[in-house]
PDB file of C-alpha atoms in Angstrom:
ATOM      1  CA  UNK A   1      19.095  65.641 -21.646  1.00  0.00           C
ATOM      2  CA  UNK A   2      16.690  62.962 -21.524  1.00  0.00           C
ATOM      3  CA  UNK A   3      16.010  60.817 -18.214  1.00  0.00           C
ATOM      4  CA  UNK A   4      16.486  57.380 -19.127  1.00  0.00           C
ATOM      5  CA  UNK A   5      13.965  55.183 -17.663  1.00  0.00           C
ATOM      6  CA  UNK A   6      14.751  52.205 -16.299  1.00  0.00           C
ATOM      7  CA  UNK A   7      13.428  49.119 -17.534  1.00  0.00           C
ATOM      8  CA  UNK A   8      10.991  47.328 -15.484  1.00  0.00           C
ATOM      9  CA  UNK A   9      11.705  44.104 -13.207  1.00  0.00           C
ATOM     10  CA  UNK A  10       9.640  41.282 -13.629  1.00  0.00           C
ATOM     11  CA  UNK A  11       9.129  39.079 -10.916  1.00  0.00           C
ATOM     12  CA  UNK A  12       6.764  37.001 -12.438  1.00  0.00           C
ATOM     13  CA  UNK A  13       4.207  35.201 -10.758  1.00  0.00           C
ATOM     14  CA  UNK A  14       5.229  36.410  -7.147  1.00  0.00           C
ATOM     15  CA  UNK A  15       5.068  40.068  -8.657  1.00  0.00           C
ATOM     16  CA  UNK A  16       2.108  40.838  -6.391  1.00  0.00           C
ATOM     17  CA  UNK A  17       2.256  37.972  -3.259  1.00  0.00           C
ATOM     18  CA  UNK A  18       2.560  39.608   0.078  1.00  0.00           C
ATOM     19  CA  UNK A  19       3.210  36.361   2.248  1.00  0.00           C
ATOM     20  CA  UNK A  20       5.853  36.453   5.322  1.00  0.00           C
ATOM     21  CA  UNK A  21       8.840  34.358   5.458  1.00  0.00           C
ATOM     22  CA  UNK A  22       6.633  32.943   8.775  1.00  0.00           C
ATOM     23  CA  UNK A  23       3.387  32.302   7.084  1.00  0.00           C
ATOM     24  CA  UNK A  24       4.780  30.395   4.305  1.00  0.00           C
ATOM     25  CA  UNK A  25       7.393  27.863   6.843  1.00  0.00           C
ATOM     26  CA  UNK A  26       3.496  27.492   8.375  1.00  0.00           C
ATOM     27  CA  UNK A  27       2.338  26.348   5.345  1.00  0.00           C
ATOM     28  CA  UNK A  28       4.751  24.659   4.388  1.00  0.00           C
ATOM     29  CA  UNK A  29       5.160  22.618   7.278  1.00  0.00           C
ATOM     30  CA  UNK A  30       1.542  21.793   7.737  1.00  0.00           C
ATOM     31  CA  UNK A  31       1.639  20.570   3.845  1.00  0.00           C
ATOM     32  CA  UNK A  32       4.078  18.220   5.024  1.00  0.00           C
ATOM     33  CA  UNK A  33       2.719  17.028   7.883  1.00  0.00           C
ATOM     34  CA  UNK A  34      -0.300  15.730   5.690  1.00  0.00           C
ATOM     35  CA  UNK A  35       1.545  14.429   2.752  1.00  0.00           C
ATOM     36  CA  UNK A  36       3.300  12.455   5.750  1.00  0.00           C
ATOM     37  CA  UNK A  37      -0.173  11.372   7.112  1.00  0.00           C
ATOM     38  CA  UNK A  38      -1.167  10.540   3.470  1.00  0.00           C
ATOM     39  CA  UNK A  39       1.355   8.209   2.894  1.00  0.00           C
ATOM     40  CA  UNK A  40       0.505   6.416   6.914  1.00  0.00           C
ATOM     41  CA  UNK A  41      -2.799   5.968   5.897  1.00  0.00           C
ATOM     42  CA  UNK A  42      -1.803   4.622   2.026  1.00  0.00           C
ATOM     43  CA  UNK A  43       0.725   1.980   3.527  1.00  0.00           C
ATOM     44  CA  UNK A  44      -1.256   0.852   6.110  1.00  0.00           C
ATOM     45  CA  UNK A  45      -4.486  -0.010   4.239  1.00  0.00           C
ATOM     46  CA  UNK A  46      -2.539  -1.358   0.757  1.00  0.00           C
ATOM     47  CA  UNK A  47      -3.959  -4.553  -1.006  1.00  0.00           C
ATOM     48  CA  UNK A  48      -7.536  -5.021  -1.279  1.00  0.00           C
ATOM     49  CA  UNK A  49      -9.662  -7.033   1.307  1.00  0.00           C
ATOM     50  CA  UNK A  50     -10.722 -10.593   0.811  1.00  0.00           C
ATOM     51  CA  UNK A  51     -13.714 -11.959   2.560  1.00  0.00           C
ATOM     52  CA  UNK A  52     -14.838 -15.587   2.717  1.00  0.00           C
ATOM     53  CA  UNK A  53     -18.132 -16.352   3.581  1.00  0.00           C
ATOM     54  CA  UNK A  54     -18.149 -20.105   4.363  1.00  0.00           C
ATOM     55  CA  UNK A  55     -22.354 -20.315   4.132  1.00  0.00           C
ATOM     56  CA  UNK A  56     -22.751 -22.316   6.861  1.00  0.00           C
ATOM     57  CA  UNK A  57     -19.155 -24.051   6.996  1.00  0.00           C
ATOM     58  CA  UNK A  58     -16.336 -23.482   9.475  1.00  0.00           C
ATOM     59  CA  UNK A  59     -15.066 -20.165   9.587  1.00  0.00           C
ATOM     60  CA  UNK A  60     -11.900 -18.877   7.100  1.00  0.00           C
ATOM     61  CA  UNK A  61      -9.952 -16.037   8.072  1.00  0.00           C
ATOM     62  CA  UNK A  62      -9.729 -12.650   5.937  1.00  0.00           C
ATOM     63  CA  UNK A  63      -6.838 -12.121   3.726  1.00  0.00           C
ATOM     64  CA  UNK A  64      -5.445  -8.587   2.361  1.00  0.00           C
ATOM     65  CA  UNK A  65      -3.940  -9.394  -1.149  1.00  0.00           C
ATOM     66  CA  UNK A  66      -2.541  -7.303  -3.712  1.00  0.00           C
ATOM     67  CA  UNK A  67      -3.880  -6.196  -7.224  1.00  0.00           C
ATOM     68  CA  UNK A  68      -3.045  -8.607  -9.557  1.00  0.00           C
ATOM     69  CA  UNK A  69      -1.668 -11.317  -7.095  1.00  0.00           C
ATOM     70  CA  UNK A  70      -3.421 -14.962  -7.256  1.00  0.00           C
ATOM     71  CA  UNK A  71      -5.306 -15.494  -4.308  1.00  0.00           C
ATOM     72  CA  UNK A  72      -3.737 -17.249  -1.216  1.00  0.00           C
ATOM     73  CA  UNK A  73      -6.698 -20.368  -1.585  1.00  0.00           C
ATOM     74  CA  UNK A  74      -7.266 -21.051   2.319  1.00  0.00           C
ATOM     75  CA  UNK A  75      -7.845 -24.273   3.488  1.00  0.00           C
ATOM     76  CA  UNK A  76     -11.233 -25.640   2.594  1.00  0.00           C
ATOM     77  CA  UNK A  77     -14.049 -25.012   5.092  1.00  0.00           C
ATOM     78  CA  UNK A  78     -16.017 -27.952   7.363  1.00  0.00           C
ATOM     79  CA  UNK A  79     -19.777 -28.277   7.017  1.00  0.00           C
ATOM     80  CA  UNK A  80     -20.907 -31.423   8.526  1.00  0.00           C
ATOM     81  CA  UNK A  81     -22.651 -33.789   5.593  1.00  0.00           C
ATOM     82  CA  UNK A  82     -21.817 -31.669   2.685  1.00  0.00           C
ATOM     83  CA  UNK A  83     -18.475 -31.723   0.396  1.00  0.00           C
ATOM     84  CA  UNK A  84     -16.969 -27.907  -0.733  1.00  0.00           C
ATOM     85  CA  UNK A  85     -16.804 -27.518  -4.105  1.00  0.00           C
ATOM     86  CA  UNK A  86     -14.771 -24.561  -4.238  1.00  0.00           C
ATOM     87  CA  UNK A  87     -14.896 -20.922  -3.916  1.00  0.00           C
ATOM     88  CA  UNK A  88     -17.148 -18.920  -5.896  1.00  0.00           C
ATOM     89  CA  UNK A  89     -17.331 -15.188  -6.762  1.00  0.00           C
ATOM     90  CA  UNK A  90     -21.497 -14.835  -6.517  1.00  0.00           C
ATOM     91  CA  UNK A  91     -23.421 -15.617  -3.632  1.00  0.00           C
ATOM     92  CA  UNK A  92     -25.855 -17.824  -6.041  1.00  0.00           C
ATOM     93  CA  UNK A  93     -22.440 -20.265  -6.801  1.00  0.00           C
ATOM     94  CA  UNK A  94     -22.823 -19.759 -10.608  1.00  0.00           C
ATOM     95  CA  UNK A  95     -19.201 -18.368 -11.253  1.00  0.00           C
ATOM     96  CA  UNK A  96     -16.221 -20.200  -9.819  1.00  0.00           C
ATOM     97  CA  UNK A  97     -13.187 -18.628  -9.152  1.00  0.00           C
ATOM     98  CA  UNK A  98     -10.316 -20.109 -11.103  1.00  0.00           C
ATOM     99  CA  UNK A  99      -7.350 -20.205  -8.324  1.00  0.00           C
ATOM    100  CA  UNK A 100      -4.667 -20.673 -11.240  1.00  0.00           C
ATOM    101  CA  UNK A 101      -6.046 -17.447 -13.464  1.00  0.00           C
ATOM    102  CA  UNK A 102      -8.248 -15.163 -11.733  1.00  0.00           C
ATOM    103  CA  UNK A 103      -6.509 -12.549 -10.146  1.00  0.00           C
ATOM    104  CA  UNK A 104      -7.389  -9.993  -7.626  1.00  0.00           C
ATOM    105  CA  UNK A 105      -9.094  -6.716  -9.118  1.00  0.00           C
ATOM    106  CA  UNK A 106     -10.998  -5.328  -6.034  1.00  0.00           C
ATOM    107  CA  UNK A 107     -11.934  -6.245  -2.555  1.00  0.00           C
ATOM    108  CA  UNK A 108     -14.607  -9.194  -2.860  1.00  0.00           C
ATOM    109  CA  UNK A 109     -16.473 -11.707  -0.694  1.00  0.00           C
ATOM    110  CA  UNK A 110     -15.953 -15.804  -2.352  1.00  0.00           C
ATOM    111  CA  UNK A 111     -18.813 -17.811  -1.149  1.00  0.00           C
ATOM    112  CA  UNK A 112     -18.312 -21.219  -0.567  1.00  0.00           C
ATOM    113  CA  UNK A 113     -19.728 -24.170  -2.640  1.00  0.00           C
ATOM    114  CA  UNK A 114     -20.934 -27.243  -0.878  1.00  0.00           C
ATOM    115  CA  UNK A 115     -22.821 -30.141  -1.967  1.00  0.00           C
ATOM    116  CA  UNK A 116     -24.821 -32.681  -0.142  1.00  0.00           C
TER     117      UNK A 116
END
């Protein structure tokens, strides 16, 4: 009589893994503990960070704004003798920014417009 062979298990993937029940709750754990740390650092530093650079005016506070929000327009800078013209996106006040349309893409630095 023939010995009938039995058929061989697969285990797939883990065929060949030699990792203790210890190790991998190791692993594991310190996986989570920097998915957690991930997510602190991704909630804490959300939005994108908007600079104004008054050239020469009063000074105007930082904002952190979110992509595609309209910016929160501060209240216009001081600069004795001169009028503000708005806030531009250049530092050479050729391209305005558009507080009804432009929204925000990226952190950026608006440079104030003034004119005698």
């Amino acid at each position: 009589m023939e010995e009938e062979k039995s058929p061989r298990q697969l285990r797939g993937l883990y065929d060949r893994v030699n990792i203790s029940v210890g190790t991998l709750n190791v692993v594991i754990i310190a996986l989570s503990i920097v998915l957690v740390a991930c997510l602190a650092f991704g909630i804490s530093h959300r939005g994108y960070q908007i600079s104004f650079d008054s050239l020469g005016g009063t000074a105007v506070e930082d904002q952190k704004q979110m992509y595609g929000e309209l910016l929160q327009v501060p209240e216009a800078p001081v600069r004795e003798g001169y009028t503000f013209t708005g806030w531009y996106r250049d530092k050479d006040l050729t391209v305005l920014w558009d507080q009804d349309k432009d929204t925000i893409t990226e952190s950026m630095t608006l440079y104030a417009g003034w004119q005698e």
